[in-house]
Short mmCIF file of C-alpha atoms and ligand atoms in Angstrom, two decimals:
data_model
loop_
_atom_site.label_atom_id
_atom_site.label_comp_id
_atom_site.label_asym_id
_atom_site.label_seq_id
_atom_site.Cartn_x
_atom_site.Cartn_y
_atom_site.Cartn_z
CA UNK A 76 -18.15 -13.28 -6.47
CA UNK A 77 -19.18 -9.64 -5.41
CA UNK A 78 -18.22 -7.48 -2.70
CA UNK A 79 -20.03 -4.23 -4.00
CA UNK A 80 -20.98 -1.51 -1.38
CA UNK A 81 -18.95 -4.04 1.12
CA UNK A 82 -16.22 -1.97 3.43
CA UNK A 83 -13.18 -4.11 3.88
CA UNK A 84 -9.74 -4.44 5.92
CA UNK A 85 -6.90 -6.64 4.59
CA UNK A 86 -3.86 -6.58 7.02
CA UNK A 87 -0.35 -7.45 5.46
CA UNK A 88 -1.55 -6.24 2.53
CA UNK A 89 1.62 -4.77 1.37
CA UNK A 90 2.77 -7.64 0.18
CA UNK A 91 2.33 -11.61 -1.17
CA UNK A 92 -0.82 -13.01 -0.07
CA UNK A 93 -2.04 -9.78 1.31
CA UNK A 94 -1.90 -7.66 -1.65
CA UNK A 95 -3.16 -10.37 -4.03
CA UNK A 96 -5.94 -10.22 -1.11
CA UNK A 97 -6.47 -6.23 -1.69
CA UNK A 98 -6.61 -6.59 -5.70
CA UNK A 99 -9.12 -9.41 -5.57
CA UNK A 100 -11.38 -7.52 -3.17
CA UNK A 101 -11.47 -4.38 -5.02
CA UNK A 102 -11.94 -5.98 -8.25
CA UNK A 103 -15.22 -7.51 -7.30
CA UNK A 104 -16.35 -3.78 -6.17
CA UNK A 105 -15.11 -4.00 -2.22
CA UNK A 106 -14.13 -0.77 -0.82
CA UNK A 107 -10.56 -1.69 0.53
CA UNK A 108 -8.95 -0.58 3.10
CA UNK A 109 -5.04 -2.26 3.36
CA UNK A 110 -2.77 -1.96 6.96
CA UNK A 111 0.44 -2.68 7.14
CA UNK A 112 4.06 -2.55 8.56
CA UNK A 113 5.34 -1.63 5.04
CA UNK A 114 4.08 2.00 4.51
CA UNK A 115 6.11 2.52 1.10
CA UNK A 116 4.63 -0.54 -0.32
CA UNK A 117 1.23 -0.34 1.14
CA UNK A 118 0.95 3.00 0.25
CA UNK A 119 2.37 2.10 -3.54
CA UNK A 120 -0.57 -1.05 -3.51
CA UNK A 121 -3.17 1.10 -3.03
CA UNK A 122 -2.19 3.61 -5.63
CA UNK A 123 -2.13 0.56 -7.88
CA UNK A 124 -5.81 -0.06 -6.93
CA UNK A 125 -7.00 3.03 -7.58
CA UNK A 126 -5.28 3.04 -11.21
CA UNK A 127 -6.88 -0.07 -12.46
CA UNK A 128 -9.86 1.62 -11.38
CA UNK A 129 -10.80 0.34 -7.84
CA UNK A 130 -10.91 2.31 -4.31
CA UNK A 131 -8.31 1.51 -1.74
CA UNK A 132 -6.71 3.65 1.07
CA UNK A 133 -3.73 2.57 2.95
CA UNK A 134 -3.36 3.36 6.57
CA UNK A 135 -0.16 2.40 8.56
CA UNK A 136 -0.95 -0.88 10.91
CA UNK A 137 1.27 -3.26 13.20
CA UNK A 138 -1.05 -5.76 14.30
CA UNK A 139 0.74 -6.33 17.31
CA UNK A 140 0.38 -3.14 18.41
CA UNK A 141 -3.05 -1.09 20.54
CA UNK A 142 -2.58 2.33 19.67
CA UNK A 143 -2.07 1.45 15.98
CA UNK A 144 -4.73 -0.77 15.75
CA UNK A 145 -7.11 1.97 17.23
CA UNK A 146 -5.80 4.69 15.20
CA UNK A 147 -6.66 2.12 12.24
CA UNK A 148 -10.10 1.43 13.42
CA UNK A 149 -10.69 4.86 13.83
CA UNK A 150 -9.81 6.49 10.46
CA UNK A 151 -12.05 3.14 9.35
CA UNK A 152 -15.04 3.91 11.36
CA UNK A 153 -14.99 7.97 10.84
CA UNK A 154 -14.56 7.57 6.96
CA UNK A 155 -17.28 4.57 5.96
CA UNK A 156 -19.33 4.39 9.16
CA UNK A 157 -18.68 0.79 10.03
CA UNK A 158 -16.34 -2.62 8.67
CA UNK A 159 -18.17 -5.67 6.75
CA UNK A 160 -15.54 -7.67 5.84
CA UNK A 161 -11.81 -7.98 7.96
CA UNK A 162 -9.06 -10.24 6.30
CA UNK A 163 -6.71 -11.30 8.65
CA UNK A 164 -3.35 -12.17 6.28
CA UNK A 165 -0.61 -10.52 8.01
CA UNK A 166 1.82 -12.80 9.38
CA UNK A 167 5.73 -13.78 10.10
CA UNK A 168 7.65 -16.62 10.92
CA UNK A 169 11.14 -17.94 10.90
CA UNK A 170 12.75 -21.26 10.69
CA UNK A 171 14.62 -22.45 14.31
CA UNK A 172 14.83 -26.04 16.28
CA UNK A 173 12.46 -25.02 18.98
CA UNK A 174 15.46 -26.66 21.29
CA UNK A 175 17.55 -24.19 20.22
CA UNK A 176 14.80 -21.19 20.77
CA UNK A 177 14.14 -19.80 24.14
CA UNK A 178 11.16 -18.12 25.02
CA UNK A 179 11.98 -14.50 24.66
CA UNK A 180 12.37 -15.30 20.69
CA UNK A 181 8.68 -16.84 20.63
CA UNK A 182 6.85 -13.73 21.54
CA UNK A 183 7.27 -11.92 18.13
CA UNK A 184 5.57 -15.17 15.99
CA UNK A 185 2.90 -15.32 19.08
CA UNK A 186 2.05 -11.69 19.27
CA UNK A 187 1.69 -11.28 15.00
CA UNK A 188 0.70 -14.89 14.43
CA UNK A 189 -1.89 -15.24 17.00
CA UNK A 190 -2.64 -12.30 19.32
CA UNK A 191 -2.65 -10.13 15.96
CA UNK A 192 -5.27 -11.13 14.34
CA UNK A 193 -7.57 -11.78 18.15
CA UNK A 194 -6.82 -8.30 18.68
CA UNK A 195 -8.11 -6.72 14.89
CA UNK A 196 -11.24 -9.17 15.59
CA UNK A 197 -11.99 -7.66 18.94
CA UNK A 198 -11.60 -4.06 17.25
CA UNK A 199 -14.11 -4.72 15.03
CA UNK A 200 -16.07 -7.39 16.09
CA UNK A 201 -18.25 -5.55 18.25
CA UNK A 202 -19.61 -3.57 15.32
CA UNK A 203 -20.35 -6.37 13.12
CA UNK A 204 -22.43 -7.72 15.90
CA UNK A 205 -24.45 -4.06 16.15
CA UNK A 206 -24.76 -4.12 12.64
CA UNK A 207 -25.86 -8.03 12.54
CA UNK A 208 -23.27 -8.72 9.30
CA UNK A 209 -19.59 -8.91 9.19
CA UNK A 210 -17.26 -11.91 7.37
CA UNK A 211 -14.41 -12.73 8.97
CA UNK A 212 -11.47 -14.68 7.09
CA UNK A 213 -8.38 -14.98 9.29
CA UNK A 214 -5.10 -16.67 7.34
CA UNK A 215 -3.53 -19.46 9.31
CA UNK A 216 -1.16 -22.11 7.78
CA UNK A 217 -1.07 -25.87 7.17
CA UNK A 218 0.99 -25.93 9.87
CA UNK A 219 -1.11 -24.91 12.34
CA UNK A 220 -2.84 -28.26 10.72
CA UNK A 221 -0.22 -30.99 10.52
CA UNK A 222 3.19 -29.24 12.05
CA UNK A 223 6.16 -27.87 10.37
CA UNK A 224 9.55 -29.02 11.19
CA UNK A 225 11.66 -26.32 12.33
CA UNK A 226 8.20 -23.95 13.18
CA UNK A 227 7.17 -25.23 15.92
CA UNK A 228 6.03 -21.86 17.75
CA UNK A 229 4.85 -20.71 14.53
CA UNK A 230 2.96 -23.93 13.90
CA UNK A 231 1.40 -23.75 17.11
CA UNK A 232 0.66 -20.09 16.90
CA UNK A 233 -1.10 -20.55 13.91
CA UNK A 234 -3.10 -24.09 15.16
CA UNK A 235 -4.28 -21.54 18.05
CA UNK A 236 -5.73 -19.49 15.41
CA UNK A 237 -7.19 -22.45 14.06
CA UNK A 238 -8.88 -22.92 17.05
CA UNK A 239 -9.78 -19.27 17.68
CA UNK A 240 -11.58 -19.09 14.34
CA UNK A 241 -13.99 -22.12 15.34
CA UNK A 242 -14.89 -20.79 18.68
CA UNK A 243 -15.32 -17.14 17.40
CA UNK A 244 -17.47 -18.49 14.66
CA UNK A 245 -19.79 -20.01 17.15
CA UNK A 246 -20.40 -16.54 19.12
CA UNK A 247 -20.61 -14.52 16.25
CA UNK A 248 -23.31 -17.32 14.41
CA UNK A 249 -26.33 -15.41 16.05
CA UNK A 250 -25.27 -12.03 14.69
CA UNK A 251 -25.05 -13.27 11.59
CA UNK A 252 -20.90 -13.00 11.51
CA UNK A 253 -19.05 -15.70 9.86
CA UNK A 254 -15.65 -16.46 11.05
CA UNK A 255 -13.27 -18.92 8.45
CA UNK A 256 -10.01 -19.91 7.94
CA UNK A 257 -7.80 -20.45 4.91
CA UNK A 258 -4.94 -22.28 5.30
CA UNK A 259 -2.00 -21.95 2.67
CA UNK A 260 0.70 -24.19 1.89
CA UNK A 261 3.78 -23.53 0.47
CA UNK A 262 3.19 -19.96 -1.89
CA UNK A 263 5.54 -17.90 -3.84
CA UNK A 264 5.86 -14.78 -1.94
CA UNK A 265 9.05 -13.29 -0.34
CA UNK A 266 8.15 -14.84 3.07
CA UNK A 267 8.74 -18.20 1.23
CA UNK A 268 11.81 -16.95 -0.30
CA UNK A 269 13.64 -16.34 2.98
CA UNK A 270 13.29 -20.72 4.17
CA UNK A 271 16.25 -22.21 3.06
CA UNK A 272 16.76 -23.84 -0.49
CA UNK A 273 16.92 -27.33 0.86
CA UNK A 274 13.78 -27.05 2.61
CA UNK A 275 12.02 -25.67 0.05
CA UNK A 276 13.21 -28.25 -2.92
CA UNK A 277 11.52 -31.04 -0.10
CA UNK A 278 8.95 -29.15 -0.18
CA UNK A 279 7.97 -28.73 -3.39
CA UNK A 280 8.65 -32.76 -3.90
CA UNK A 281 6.35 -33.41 -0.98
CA UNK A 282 3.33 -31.41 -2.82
CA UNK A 283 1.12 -33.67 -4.88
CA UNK A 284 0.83 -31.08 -7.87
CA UNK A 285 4.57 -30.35 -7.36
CA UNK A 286 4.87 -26.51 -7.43
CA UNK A 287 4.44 -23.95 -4.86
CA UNK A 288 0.89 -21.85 -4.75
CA UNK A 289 0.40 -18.51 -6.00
CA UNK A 290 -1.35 -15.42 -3.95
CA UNK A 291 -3.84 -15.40 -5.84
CA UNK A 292 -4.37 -18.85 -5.41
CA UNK A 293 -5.19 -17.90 -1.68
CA UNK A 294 -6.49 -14.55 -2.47
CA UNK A 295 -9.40 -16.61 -4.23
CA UNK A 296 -10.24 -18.50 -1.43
CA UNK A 297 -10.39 -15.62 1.17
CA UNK A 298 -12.22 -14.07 -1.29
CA UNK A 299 -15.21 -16.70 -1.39
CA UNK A 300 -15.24 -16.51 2.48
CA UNK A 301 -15.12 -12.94 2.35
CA UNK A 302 -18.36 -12.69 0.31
CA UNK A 303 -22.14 -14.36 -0.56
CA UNK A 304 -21.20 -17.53 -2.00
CA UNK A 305 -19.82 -18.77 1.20
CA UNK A 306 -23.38 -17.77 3.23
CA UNK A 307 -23.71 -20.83 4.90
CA UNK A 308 -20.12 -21.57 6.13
CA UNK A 309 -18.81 -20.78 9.15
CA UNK A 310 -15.87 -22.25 11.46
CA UNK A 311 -14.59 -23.98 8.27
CA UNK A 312 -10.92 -24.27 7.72
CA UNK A 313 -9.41 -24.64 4.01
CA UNK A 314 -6.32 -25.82 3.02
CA UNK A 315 -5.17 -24.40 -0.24
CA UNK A 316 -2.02 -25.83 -0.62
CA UNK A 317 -1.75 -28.45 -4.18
CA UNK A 318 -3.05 -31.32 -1.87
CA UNK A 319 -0.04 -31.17 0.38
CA UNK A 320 -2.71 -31.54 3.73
CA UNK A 321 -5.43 -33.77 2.97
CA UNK A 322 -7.15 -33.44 6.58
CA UNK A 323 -10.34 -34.38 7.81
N1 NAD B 159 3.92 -17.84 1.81
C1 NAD B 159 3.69 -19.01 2.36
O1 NAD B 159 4.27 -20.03 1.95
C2 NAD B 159 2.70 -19.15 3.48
C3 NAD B 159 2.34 -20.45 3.90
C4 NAD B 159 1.43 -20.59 4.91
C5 NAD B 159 0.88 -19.48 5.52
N2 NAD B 159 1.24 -18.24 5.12
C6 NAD B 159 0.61 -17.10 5.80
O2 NAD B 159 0.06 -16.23 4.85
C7 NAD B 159 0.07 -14.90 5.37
C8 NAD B 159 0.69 -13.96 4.34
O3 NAD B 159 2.05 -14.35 4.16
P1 NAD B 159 2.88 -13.97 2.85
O4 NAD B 159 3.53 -15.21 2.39
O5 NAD B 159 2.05 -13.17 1.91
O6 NAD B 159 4.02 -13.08 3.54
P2 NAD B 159 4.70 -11.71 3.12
O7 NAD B 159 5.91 -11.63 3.96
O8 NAD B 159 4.82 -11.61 1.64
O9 NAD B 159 3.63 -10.62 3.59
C9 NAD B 159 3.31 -10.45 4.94
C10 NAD B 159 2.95 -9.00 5.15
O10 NAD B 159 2.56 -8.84 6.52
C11 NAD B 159 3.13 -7.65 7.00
N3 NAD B 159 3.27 -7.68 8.44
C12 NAD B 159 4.14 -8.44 9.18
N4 NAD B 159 4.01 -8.16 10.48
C13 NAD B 159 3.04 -7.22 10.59
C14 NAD B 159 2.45 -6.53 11.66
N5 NAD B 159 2.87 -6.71 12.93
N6 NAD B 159 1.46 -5.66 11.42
C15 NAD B 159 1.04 -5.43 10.15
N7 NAD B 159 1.57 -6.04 9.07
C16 NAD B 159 2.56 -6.92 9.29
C17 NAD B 159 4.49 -7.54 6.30
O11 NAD B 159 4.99 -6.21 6.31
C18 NAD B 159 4.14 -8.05 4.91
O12 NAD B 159 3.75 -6.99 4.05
C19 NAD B 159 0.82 -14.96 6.70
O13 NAD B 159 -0.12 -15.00 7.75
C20 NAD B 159 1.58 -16.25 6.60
O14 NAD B 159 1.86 -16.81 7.87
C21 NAD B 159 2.13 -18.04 4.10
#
């Protein structure tokens, strides 16, 4: 897998999924560019790039935020001209009963989970279109495929962004811009650290090869959408998750 000369965005890249995301990219040659909330450790990740020898800049990003994401775009666009490849990994979520939520606490898991990642596609998208190339791979979750219990605005943030991916893949098909999805299960980073011990002992038992994923795991999978040897896929959705989801 190669993603030399390629220019390329991973959000939450400061940490887990996202930062596996970053290292993979620039390993295959990808020029990386990582947002995030996290300054200290975005700005630490991309030092760590460039030492093992890649090139990666950090720029500050909150996904659910315009000005931010405009400021982002534009450093982007004045320093390399234009964006080939945008990884959409940031995310958040928390465990509650949605009986016991009320809809001021859903707006945070709506605005990251879902209306994140539509807004850094309609940044960018526009330019991939001009330029007739861009890869899109935004990161949903399994349950946004078969429910979560205890995530239900989370769940069905992330099934909306399930959706989103298949319908943007279909307008972007002409202009030769693939849109994917990669779905993770249950993966060792510290947003699986913070769900409670019971819940994630079930989980693990529930798993078919009985142990959690690793970033890289997903990183690997982002990374084939993200480059050639995914050149006929588009709209797909893929579960990476030690055969937890088996879906059609
Ligand atoms: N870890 C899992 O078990 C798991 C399972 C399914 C799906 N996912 C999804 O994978 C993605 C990565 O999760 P992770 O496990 O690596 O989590 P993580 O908490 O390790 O990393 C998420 C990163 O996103 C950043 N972030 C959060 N809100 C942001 C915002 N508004 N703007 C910019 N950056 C922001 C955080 O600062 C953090 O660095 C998320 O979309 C998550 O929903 C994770």
């Amino acid at each position: 897998m190669n993603l030399t000369d390629k220019i390329t965005v991973v959000t939450g890249a400061a940490s887990g999924i996202g930062l596996a995301t970053a290292k993979a990219f620039a390993a295959v040659g990808g020029t990386v560019y990582l947002g995030d909330l996290n300054e200290a450790d975005g700005e630490q990740a991309a030092a760590d790039i460039r030492s093992a020898g890649g090139t990666a800049t950090f720029i500050p990003l909150d996904i659910a935020n315009d000005d931010a994401i405009a400021a982002f775009k534009d450093q982007i666009i004045s320093e390399s001209g234009r964006l080939d490849v945008l990884a959409n990994v940031a995310g958040w979520g928390h465990t509650e009963f949605f009986v016991e939520s009320s809809p001021a606490s859903w707006d945070k898991e709506i605005d990251i989970n879902l209306k994140g990642p539509m807004k850094m596609c309609h940044a960018f998208i526009p330019g991939m279109f001009e330029q007739k190339y861009g890869r899109i791979v935004n990161v949903s979750s399994d349950a946004g495929r078969v429910g979560s219990l205890a995530e239900s605005v989370y769940a069905g943030a992330k099934g909306g962004q399930i959706a989103f991916t298949k319908a943007l893949a279909r307008e972007g098909a002409r202009y030769n811009v693939a849109v994917n999805c990669t779905c993770p299960g249950p993966t060792e980073t510290p947003l699986l650290a913070d769900t409670a011990e019971n819940i994630q002992a079930a989980l693990k038992k529930a798993i078919p090869m009985r142990r959690f994923g690793q970033p890289e795991e997903i990183a690997d999978a982002i990374l084939f959408f993200a480059c050639e040897r995914s050149s006929y896929c588009t709209g797909q959705v893929l579960s990476v998750s030690g055969g937890l989801t088996m879906v059609d």
